[in-house]
Short mmCIF file of C-alpha atoms and ligand atoms in Angstrom, two decimals:
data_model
loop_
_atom_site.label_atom_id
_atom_site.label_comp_id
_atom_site.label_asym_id
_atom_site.label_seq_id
_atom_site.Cartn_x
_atom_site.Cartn_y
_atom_site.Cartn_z
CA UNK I 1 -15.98 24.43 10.77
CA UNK I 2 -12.67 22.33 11.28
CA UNK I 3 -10.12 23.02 9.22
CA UNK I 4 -8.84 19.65 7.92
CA UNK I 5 -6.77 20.53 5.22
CA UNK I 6 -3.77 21.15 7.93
CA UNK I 7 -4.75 18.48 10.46
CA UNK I 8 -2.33 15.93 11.22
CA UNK I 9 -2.50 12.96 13.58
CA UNK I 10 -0.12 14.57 15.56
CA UNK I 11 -2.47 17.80 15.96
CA UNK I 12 -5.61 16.22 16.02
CA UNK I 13 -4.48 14.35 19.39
CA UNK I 14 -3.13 17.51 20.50
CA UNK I 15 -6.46 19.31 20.01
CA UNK I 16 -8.75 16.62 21.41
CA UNK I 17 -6.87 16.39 24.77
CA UNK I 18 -7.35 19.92 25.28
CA UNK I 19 -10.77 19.48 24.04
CA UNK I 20 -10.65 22.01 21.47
CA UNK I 21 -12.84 19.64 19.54
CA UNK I 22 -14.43 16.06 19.99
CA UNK I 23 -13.38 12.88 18.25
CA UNK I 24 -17.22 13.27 17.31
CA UNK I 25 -17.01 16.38 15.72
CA UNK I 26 -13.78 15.66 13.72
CA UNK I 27 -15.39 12.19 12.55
CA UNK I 28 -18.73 14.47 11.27
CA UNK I 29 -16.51 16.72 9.37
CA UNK I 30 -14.94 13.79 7.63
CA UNK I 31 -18.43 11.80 7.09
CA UNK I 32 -19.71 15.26 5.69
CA UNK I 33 -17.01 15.53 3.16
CA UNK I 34 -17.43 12.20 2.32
CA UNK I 35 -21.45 13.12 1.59
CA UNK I 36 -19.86 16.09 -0.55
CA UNK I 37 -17.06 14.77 -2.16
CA UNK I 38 -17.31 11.22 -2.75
CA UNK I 39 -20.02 10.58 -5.76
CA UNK I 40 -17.78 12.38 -7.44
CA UNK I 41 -14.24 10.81 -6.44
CA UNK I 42 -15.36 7.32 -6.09
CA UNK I 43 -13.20 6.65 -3.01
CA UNK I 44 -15.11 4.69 -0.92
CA UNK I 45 -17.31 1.98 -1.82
CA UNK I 46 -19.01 1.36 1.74
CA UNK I 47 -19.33 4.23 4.87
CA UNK I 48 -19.85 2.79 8.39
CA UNK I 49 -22.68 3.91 10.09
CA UNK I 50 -21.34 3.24 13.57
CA UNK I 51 -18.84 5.77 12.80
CA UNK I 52 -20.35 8.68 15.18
CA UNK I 53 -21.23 5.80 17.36
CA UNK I 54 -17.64 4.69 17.77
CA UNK I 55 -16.31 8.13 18.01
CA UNK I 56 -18.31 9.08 21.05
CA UNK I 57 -17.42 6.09 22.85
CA UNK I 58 -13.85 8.15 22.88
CA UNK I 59 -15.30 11.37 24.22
CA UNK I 60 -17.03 9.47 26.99
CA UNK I 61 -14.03 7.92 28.38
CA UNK I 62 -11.66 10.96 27.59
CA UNK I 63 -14.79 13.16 29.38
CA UNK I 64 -14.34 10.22 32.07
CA UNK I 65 -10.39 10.37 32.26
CA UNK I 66 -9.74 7.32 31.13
CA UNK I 67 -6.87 5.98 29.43
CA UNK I 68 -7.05 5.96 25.42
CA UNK I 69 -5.15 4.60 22.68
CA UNK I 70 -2.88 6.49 21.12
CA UNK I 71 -5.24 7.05 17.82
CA UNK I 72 -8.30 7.75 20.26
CA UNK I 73 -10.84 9.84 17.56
CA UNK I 74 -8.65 9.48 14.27
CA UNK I 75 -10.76 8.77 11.58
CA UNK I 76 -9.11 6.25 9.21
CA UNK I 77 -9.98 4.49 5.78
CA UNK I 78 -9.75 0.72 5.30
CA UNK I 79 -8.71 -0.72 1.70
CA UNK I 80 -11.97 -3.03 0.91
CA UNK I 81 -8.90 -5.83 1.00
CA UNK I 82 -8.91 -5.78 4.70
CA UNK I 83 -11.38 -7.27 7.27
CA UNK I 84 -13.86 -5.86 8.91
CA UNK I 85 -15.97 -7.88 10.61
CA UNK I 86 -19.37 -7.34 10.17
CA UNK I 87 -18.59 -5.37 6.88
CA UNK I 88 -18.64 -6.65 3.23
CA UNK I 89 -14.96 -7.09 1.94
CA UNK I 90 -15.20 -7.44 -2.38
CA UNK I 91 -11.53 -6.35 -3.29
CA UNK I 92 -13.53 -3.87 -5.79
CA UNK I 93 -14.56 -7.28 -7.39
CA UNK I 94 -17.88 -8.48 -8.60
CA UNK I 95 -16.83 -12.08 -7.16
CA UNK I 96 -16.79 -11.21 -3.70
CA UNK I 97 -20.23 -9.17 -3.82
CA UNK I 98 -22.00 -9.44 -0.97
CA UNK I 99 -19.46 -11.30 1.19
CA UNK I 100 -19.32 -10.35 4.78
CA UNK I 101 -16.17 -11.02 7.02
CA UNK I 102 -16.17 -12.28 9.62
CA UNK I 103 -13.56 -11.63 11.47
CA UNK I 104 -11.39 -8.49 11.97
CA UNK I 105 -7.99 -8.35 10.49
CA UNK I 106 -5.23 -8.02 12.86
CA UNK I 107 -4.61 -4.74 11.64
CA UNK I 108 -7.78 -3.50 12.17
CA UNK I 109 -8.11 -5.33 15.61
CA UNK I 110 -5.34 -3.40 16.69
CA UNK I 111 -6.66 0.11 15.36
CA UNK I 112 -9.44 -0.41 17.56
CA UNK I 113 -7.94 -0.96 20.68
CA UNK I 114 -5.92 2.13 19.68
CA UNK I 115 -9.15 4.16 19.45
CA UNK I 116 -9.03 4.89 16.15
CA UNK I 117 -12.37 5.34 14.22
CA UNK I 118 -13.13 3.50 11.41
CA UNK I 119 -14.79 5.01 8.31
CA UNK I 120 -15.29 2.47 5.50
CA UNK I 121 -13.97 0.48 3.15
CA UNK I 122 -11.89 2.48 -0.17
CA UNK I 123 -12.05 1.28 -3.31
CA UNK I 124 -9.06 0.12 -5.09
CA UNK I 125 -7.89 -2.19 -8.08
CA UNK I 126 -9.66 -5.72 -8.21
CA UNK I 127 -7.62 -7.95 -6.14
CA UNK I 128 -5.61 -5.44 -5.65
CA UNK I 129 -4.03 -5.85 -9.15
CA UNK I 130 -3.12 -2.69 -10.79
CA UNK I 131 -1.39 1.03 -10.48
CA UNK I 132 -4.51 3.49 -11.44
CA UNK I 133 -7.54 2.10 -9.88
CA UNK I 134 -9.04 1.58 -12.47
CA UNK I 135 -9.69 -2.12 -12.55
CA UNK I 136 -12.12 -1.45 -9.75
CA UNK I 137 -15.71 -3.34 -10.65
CA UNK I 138 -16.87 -0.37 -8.91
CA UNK I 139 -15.90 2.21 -11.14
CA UNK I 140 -12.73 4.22 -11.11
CA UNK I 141 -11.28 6.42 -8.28
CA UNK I 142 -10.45 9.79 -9.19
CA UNK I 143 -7.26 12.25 -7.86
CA UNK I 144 -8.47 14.71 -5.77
CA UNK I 145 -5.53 17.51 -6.82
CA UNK I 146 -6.44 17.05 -10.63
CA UNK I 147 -10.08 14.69 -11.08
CA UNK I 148 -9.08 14.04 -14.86
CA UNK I 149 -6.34 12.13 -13.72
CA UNK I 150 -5.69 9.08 -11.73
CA UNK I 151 -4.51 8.25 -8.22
CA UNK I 152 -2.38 6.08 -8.95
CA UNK I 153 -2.94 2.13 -7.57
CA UNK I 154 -4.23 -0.45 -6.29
CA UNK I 155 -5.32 1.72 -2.68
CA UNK I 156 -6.17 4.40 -4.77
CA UNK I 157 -9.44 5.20 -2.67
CA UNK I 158 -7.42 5.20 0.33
CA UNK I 159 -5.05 7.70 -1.03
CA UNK I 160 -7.98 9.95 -2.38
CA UNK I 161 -9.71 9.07 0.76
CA UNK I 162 -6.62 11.13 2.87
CA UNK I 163 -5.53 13.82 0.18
CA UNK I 164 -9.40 14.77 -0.68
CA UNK I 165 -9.81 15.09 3.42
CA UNK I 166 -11.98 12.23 3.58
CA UNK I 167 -10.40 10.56 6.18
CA UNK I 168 -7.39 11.75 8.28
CA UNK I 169 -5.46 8.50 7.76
CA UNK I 170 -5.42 5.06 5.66
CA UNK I 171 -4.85 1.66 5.56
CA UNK I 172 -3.89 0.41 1.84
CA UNK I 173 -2.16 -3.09 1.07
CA UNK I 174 1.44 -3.27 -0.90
CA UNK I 175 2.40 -6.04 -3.22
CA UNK I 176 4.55 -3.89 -5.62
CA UNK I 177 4.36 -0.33 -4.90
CA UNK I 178 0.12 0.06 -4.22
CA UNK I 179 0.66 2.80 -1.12
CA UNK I 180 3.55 4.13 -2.17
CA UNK I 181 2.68 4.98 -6.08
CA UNK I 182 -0.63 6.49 -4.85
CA UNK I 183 0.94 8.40 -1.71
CA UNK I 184 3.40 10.05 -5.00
CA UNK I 185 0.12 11.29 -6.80
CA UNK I 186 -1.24 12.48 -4.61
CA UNK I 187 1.11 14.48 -2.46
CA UNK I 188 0.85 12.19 0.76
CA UNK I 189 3.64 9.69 1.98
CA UNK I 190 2.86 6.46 1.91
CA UNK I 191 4.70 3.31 3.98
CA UNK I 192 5.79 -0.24 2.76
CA UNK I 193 6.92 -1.66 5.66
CA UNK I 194 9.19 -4.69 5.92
CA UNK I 195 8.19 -8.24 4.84
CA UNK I 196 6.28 -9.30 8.14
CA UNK I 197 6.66 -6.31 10.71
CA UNK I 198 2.94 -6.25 9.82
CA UNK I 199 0.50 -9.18 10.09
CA UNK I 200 -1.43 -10.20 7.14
CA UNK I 201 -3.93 -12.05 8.88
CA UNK I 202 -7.39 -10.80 7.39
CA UNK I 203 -5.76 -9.25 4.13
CA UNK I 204 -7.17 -10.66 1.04
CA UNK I 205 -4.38 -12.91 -0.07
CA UNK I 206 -2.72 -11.42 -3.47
CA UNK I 207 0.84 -12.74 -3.83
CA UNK I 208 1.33 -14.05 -0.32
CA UNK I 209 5.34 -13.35 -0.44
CA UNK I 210 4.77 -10.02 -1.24
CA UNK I 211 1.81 -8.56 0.51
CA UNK I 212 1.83 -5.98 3.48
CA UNK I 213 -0.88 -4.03 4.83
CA UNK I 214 0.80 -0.14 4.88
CA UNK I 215 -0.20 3.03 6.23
CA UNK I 216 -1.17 6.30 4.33
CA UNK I 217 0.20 9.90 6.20
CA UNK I 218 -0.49 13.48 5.50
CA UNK I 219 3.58 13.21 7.36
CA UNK I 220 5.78 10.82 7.86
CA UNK I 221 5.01 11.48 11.91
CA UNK I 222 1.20 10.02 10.66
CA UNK I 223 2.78 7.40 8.78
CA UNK I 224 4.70 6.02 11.49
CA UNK I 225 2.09 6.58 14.20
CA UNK I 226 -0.20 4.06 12.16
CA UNK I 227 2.77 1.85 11.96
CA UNK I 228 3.39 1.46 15.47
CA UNK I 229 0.13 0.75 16.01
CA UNK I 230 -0.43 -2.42 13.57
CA UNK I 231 2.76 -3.25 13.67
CA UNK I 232 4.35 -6.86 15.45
CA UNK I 233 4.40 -10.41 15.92
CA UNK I 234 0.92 -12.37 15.21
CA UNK I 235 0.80 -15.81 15.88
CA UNK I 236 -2.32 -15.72 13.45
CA UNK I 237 0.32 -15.27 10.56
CA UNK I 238 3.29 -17.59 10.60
CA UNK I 239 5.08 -15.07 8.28
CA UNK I 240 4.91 -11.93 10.73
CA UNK I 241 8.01 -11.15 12.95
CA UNK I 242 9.13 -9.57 16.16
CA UNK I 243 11.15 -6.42 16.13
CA UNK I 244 12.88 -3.07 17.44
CA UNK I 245 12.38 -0.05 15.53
CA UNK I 246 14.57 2.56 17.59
CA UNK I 247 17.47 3.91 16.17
CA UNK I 248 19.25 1.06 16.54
CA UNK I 249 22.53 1.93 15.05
CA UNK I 250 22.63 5.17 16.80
CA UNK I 251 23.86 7.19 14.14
CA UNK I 252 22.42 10.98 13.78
CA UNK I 253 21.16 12.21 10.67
CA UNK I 254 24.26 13.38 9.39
CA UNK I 255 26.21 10.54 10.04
CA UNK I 256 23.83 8.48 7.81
CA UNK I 257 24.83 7.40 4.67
CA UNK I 258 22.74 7.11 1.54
CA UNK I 259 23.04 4.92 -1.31
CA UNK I 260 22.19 6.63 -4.99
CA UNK I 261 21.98 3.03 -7.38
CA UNK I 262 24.00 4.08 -10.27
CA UNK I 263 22.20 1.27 -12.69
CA UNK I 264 18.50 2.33 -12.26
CA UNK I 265 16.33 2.12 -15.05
CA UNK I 266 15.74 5.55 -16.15
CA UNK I 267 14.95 4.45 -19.99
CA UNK I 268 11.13 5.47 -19.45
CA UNK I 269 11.31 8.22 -17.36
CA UNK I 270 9.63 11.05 -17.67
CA UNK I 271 12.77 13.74 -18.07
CA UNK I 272 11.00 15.95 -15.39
CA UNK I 273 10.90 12.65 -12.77
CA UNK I 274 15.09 12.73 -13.51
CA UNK I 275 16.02 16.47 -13.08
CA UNK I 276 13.88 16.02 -9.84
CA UNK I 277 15.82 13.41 -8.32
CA UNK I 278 18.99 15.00 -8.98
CA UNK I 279 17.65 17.83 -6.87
CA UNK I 280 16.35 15.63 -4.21
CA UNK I 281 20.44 13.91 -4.18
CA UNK I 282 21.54 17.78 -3.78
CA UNK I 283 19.63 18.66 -0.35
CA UNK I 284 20.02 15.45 0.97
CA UNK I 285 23.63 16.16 0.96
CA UNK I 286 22.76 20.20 1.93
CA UNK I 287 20.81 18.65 4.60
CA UNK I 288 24.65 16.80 5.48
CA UNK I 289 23.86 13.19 4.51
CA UNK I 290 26.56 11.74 3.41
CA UNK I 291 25.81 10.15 -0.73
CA UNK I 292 27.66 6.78 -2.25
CA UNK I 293 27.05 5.33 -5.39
CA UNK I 294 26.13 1.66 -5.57
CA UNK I 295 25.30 -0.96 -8.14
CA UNK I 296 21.64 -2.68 -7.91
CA UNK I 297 22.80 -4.90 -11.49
CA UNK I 298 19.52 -6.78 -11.28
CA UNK I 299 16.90 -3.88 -10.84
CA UNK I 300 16.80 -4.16 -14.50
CA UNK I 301 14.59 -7.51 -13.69
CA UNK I 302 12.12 -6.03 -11.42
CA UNK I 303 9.17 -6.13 -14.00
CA UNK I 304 9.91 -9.43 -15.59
CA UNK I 305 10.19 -10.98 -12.22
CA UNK I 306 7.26 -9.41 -10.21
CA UNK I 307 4.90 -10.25 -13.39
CA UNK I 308 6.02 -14.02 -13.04
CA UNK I 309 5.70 -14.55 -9.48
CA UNK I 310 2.62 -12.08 -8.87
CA UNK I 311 0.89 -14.17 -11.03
CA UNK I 312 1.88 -17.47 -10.15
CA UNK I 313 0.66 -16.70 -6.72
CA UNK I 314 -1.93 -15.08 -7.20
CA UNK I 315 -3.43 -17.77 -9.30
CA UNK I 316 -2.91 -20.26 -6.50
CA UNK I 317 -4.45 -17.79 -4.18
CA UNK I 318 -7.71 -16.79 -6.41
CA UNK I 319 -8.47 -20.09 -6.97
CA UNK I 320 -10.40 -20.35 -3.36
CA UNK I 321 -13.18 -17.78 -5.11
CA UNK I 322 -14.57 -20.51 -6.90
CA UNK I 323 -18.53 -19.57 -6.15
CA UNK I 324 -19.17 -22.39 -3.59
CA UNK I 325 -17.44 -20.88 -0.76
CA UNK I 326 -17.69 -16.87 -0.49
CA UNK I 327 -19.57 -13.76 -2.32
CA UNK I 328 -20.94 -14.39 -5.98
CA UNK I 329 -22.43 -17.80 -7.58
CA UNK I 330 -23.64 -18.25 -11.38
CA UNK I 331 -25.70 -21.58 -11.95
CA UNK I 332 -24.10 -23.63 -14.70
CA UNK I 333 -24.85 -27.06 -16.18
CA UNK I 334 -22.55 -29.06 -13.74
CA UNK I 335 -20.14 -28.14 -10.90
CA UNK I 336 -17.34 -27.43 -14.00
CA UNK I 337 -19.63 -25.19 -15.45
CA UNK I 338 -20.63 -23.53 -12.61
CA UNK I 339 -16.88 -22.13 -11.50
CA UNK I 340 -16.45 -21.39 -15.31
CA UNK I 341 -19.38 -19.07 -15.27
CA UNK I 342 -18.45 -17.78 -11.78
CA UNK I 343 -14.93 -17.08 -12.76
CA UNK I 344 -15.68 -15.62 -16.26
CA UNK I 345 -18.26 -13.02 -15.05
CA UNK I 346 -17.03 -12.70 -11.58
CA UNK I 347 -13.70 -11.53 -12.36
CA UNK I 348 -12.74 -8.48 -14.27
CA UNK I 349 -10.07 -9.06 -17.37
CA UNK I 350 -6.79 -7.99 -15.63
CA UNK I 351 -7.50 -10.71 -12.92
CA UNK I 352 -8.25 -13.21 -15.52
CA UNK I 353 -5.30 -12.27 -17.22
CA UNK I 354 -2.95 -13.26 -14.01
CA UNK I 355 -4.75 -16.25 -13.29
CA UNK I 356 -3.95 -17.36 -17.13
CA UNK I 357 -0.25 -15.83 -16.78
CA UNK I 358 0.04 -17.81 -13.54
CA UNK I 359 -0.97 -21.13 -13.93
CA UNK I 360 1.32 -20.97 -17.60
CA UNK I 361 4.52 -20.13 -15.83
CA UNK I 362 3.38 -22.82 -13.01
CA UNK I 363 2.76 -25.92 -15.72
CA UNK I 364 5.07 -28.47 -15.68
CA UNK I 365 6.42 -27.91 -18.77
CA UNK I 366 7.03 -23.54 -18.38
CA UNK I 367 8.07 -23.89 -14.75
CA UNK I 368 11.66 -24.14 -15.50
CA UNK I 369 12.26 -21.73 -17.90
CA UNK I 370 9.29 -18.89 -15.99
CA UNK I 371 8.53 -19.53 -12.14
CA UNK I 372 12.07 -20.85 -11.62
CA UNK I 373 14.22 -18.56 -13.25
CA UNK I 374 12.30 -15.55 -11.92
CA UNK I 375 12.91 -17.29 -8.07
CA UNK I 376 16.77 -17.39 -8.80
CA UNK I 377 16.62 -13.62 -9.80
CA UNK I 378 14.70 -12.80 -7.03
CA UNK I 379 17.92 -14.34 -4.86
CA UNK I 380 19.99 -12.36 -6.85
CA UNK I 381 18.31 -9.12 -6.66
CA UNK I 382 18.25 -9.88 -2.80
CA UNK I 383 22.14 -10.55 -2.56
CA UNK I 384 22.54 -7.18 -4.50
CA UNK I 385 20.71 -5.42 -1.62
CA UNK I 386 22.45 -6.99 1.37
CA UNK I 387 26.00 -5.86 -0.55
CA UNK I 388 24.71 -2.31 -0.83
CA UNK I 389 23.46 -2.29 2.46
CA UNK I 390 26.67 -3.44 3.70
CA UNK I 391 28.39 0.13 2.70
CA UNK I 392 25.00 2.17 2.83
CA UNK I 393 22.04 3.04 5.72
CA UNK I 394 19.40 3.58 3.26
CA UNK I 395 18.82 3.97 -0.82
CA UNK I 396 16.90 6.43 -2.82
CA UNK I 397 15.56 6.40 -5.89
CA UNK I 398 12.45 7.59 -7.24
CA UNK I 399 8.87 6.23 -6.65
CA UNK I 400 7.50 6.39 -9.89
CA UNK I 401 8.50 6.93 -13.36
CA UNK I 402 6.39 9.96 -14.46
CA UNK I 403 3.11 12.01 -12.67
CA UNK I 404 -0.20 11.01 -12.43
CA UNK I 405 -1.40 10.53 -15.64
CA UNK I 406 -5.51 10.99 -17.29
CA UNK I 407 -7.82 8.40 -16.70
CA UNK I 408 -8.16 6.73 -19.60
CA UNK I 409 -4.63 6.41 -21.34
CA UNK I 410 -2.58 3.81 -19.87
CA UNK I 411 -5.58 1.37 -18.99
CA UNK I 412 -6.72 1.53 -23.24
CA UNK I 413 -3.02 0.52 -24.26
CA UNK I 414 -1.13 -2.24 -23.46
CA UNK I 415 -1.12 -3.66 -19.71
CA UNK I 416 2.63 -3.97 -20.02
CA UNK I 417 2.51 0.19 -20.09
CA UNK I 418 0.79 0.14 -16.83
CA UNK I 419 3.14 -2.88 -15.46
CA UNK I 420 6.07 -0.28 -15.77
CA UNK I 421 4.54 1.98 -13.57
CA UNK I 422 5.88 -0.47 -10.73
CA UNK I 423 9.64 -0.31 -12.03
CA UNK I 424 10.66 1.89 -8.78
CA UNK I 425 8.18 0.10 -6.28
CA UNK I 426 8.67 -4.09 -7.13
CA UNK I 427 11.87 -4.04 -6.08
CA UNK I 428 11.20 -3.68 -2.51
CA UNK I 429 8.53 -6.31 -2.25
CA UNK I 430 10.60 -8.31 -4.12
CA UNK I 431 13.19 -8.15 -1.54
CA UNK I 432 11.54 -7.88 1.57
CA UNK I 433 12.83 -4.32 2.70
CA UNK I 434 10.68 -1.37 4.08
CA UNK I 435 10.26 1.33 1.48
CA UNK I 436 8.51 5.00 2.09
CA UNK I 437 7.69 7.32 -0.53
CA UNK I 438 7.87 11.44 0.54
CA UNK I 439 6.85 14.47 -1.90
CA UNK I 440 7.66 14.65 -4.33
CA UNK I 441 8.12 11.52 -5.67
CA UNK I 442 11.41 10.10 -3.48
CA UNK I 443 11.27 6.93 -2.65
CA UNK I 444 13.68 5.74 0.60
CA UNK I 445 14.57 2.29 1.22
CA UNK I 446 16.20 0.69 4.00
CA UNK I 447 17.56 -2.58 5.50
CA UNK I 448 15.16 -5.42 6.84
CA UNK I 449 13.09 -3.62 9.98
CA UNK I 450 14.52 -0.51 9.62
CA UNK I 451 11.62 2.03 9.42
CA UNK I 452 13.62 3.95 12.27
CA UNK I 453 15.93 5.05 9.52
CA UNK I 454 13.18 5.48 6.77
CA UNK I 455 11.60 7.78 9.56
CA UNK I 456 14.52 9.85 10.27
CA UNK I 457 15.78 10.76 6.68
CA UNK I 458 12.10 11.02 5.47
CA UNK I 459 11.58 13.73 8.23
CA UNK I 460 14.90 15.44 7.86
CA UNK I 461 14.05 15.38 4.18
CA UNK I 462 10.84 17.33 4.75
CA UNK I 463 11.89 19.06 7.53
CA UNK I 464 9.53 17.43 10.04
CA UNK I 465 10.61 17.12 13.86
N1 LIG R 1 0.92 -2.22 -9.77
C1 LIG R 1 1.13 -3.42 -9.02
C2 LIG R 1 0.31 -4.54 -9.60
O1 LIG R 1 -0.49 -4.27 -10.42
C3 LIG R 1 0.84 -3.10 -7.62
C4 LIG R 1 0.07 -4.13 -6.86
C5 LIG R 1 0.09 -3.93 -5.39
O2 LIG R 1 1.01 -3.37 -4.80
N2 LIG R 1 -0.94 -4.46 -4.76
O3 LIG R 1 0.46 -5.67 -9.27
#
């Protein structure tokens, strides 16, 4: 029996090139815990059954010598967000049921010719919109280190998916914190990487100036090792860019300095989340990092500004789900009727809820005072991080603003509860940067294509070579 609770990427390559076990093997042990474990987690909503297939493909040409990718045999989840073609992709909605892509996402294209081996599809929020999993259609996900609470959202079955040892690695999507609030509860670090470095071409399109497809680890060394693989230019997305991810600026560890925002909005936190973050300021500097404090004035906007432009996005985006085209149709009296019908039972009542939010701040007569206003913040809130990042390498701050809470308590009240979860996270899709979140509950956030330094202080942090 493998013991997957301590495999890593890192040691599962290690042990397959000296054949202490096949990608097969490993890839069994994850499709049996699957069989055990998932009825009651709710993780995935489709397993592949080329899985084995695929993973024996790698043992062949390893058995032959032949040259494999550098996630040859790792076992990975896909959020059901992301193409796979061949598969159905639903975004955990009832809309999409039954659709089949047909196409791969770059993202996934790329895992392939890496060698990794591809699972299934995770469950998650509809659409992608949420930060319990909860507004699945498909029921919700449960945490694997407590089961009466949540995982946190939207990739919440990609996060159970890794920390339940159902998969070795994940794929999730970010719009305002989706990897890295789930990667916080449930003990795993989760990567938002720039605006771009990854291409979006076969994501399900939420807020298109937000989204990234980001990577799940059991370590940062995971997290970045599924990073270099999807990561890079793709003409199929006119918003994805080149870059250089070494350590650019040559600094060591303790050279780097590390912005603490003296203006964040700790109203709502959860006392415990505070006292930990001091802690986390205290071996950063033990660890020799040098600490600055730095003014973020418009953080305070995060919330009112990702819930404008989300939306207004999103509603353009949604609208292409109108029953004609892809997944679910409902018959109605004329073509009106019909994507009334379709809409009103194909999507669940958060999603409805954006649409309605979005198209308000997006009529002529709110656009001003909503959609315009929030744009003009967003400008500001990115001038406030080019100033800090002018004096600092990086900023912390937490990830979220409390632990994973029950199933069940957030969701009944009011959404704008479960919008606050995101008060850490926006702020970084917002701007564009690369974010990671690390155990417990630090977030780390760096200039433009700077993972390199995300990488470094995360492992340093964590004590990781
Ligand atoms: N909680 C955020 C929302 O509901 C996160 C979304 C995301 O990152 N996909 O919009």
């Amino acid at each position: 029996m493998l013991n997957l609770k301590d495999l890593t990427i890192t040691k599962a390559r290690g042990a397959m090139e000296k054949g202490e076990f096949s990608a097969e093997e490993l890839t069994r042990a994850y499709l049996e815990n699957i069989k055990a474990k998932n009825p009651e987690l709710n993780a995935y909503l489709t397993v592949f059954d080329d899985a084995i297939d695929e993973a024996r493909k790698i043992d062949q040409a390893r058995k032959k010598g032949e040259k494999v990718g550098s996630l040859a045999g790792v076992p990975i989840a896909i959020k059901d967000v992301i193409m796979v073609k061949g598969r159905e992709v639903t975004g955990a909605s009832k809309i999409l049921k039954g659709h089949i892509a047909t196409y791969d996402a770059t993202a996934v294209r790329k895992l392939r010719e890496a060698g990794a081996v591809l699972l299934g599809m995770t469950n998650c929020d509809e659409f992608a919109m949420g930060a319990s999993g909860e507004n699945s259609a498909y029921g919700p996900t449960k945490n694997p280190l407590d089961t009466s609470c949540v995982p946190g959202g939207s990739s919440s079955g990609s996060a159970a998916a890794v920390a339940g040892e159902m998969a070795l690695t994940a794929l999730g999507s970010e719009t305002g914190g989706s990897v890295r609030q789930p990667a916080a509860f449930c003990n795993l670090v989760g990567l938002k990487p720039t605006y771009g470095a990854v291409s979006r071409y076969g994501l399900l399109a939420l807020c298109s100036s937000f989204d990234q497809i980001a990577p799940f680890g059991k370590t940062v060394a995971d997290a970045e090792a599924v990073f270099g693989v999807i990561a890079g230019h793709d003409p199929l997305d006119s918003t994805s860019r080149d870059g250089k991810w070494q350590m650019a600026n040559g600094k060591s560890a303790d050279k780097l300095v590390i912005g603490v925002p003296g203006d964040l909005p700790l109203e709502g936190c959860d006392p415990r989340v505070i006292a930990n973050f001091k802690l986390q300021i205290k071996s950063l500097e033990t660890l020799g990092y040098k600490t600055q404090d730095i003014s973020l004035p418009n953080l305070k906007y995060a919330i009112p500004v990702y819930y404008i432009i989300l939306p207004a996005e999103a509603s353009a985006n949604l609208a292409r789900y109108d029953g004609l085209r892809y997944g679910a149709h409902v018959d109605g009296a004329n073509l009106l009727d019909d994507y009334m019908k379709t809409k009103g039972e194909g999507y669940g009542k958060e999603v409805r809820r954006r649409i309605i939010l979005g198209t308000y701040v997006l009529s002529a007569g709110y656009y001003d005072a909503y959609y315009y206003q929030a744009m003009r913040v967003r400008e500001l809130m990115k001038q406030d991080f080019a100033r800090a990042f002018e004096i600092v390498d990086a900023i912390i701050m937490p990830t979220t603003s409390g632990p994973a809470f029950e199933l069940g308590t957030k969701s009944k009240r009011s959404p704008i509860e479960m919008y606050l979860e995101d008060i850490f996270t926006a702020p970084a899709n917002i701007v564009g940067v690369p974010a990671i979140s690390v155990p417990p509950n630090l977030q780390i956030i760096a200039p433009h294509m700077r993972e390199d330094v995300l990488f470094q202080i995360a492992k340093t942090f964590l004590g990781e070579k």
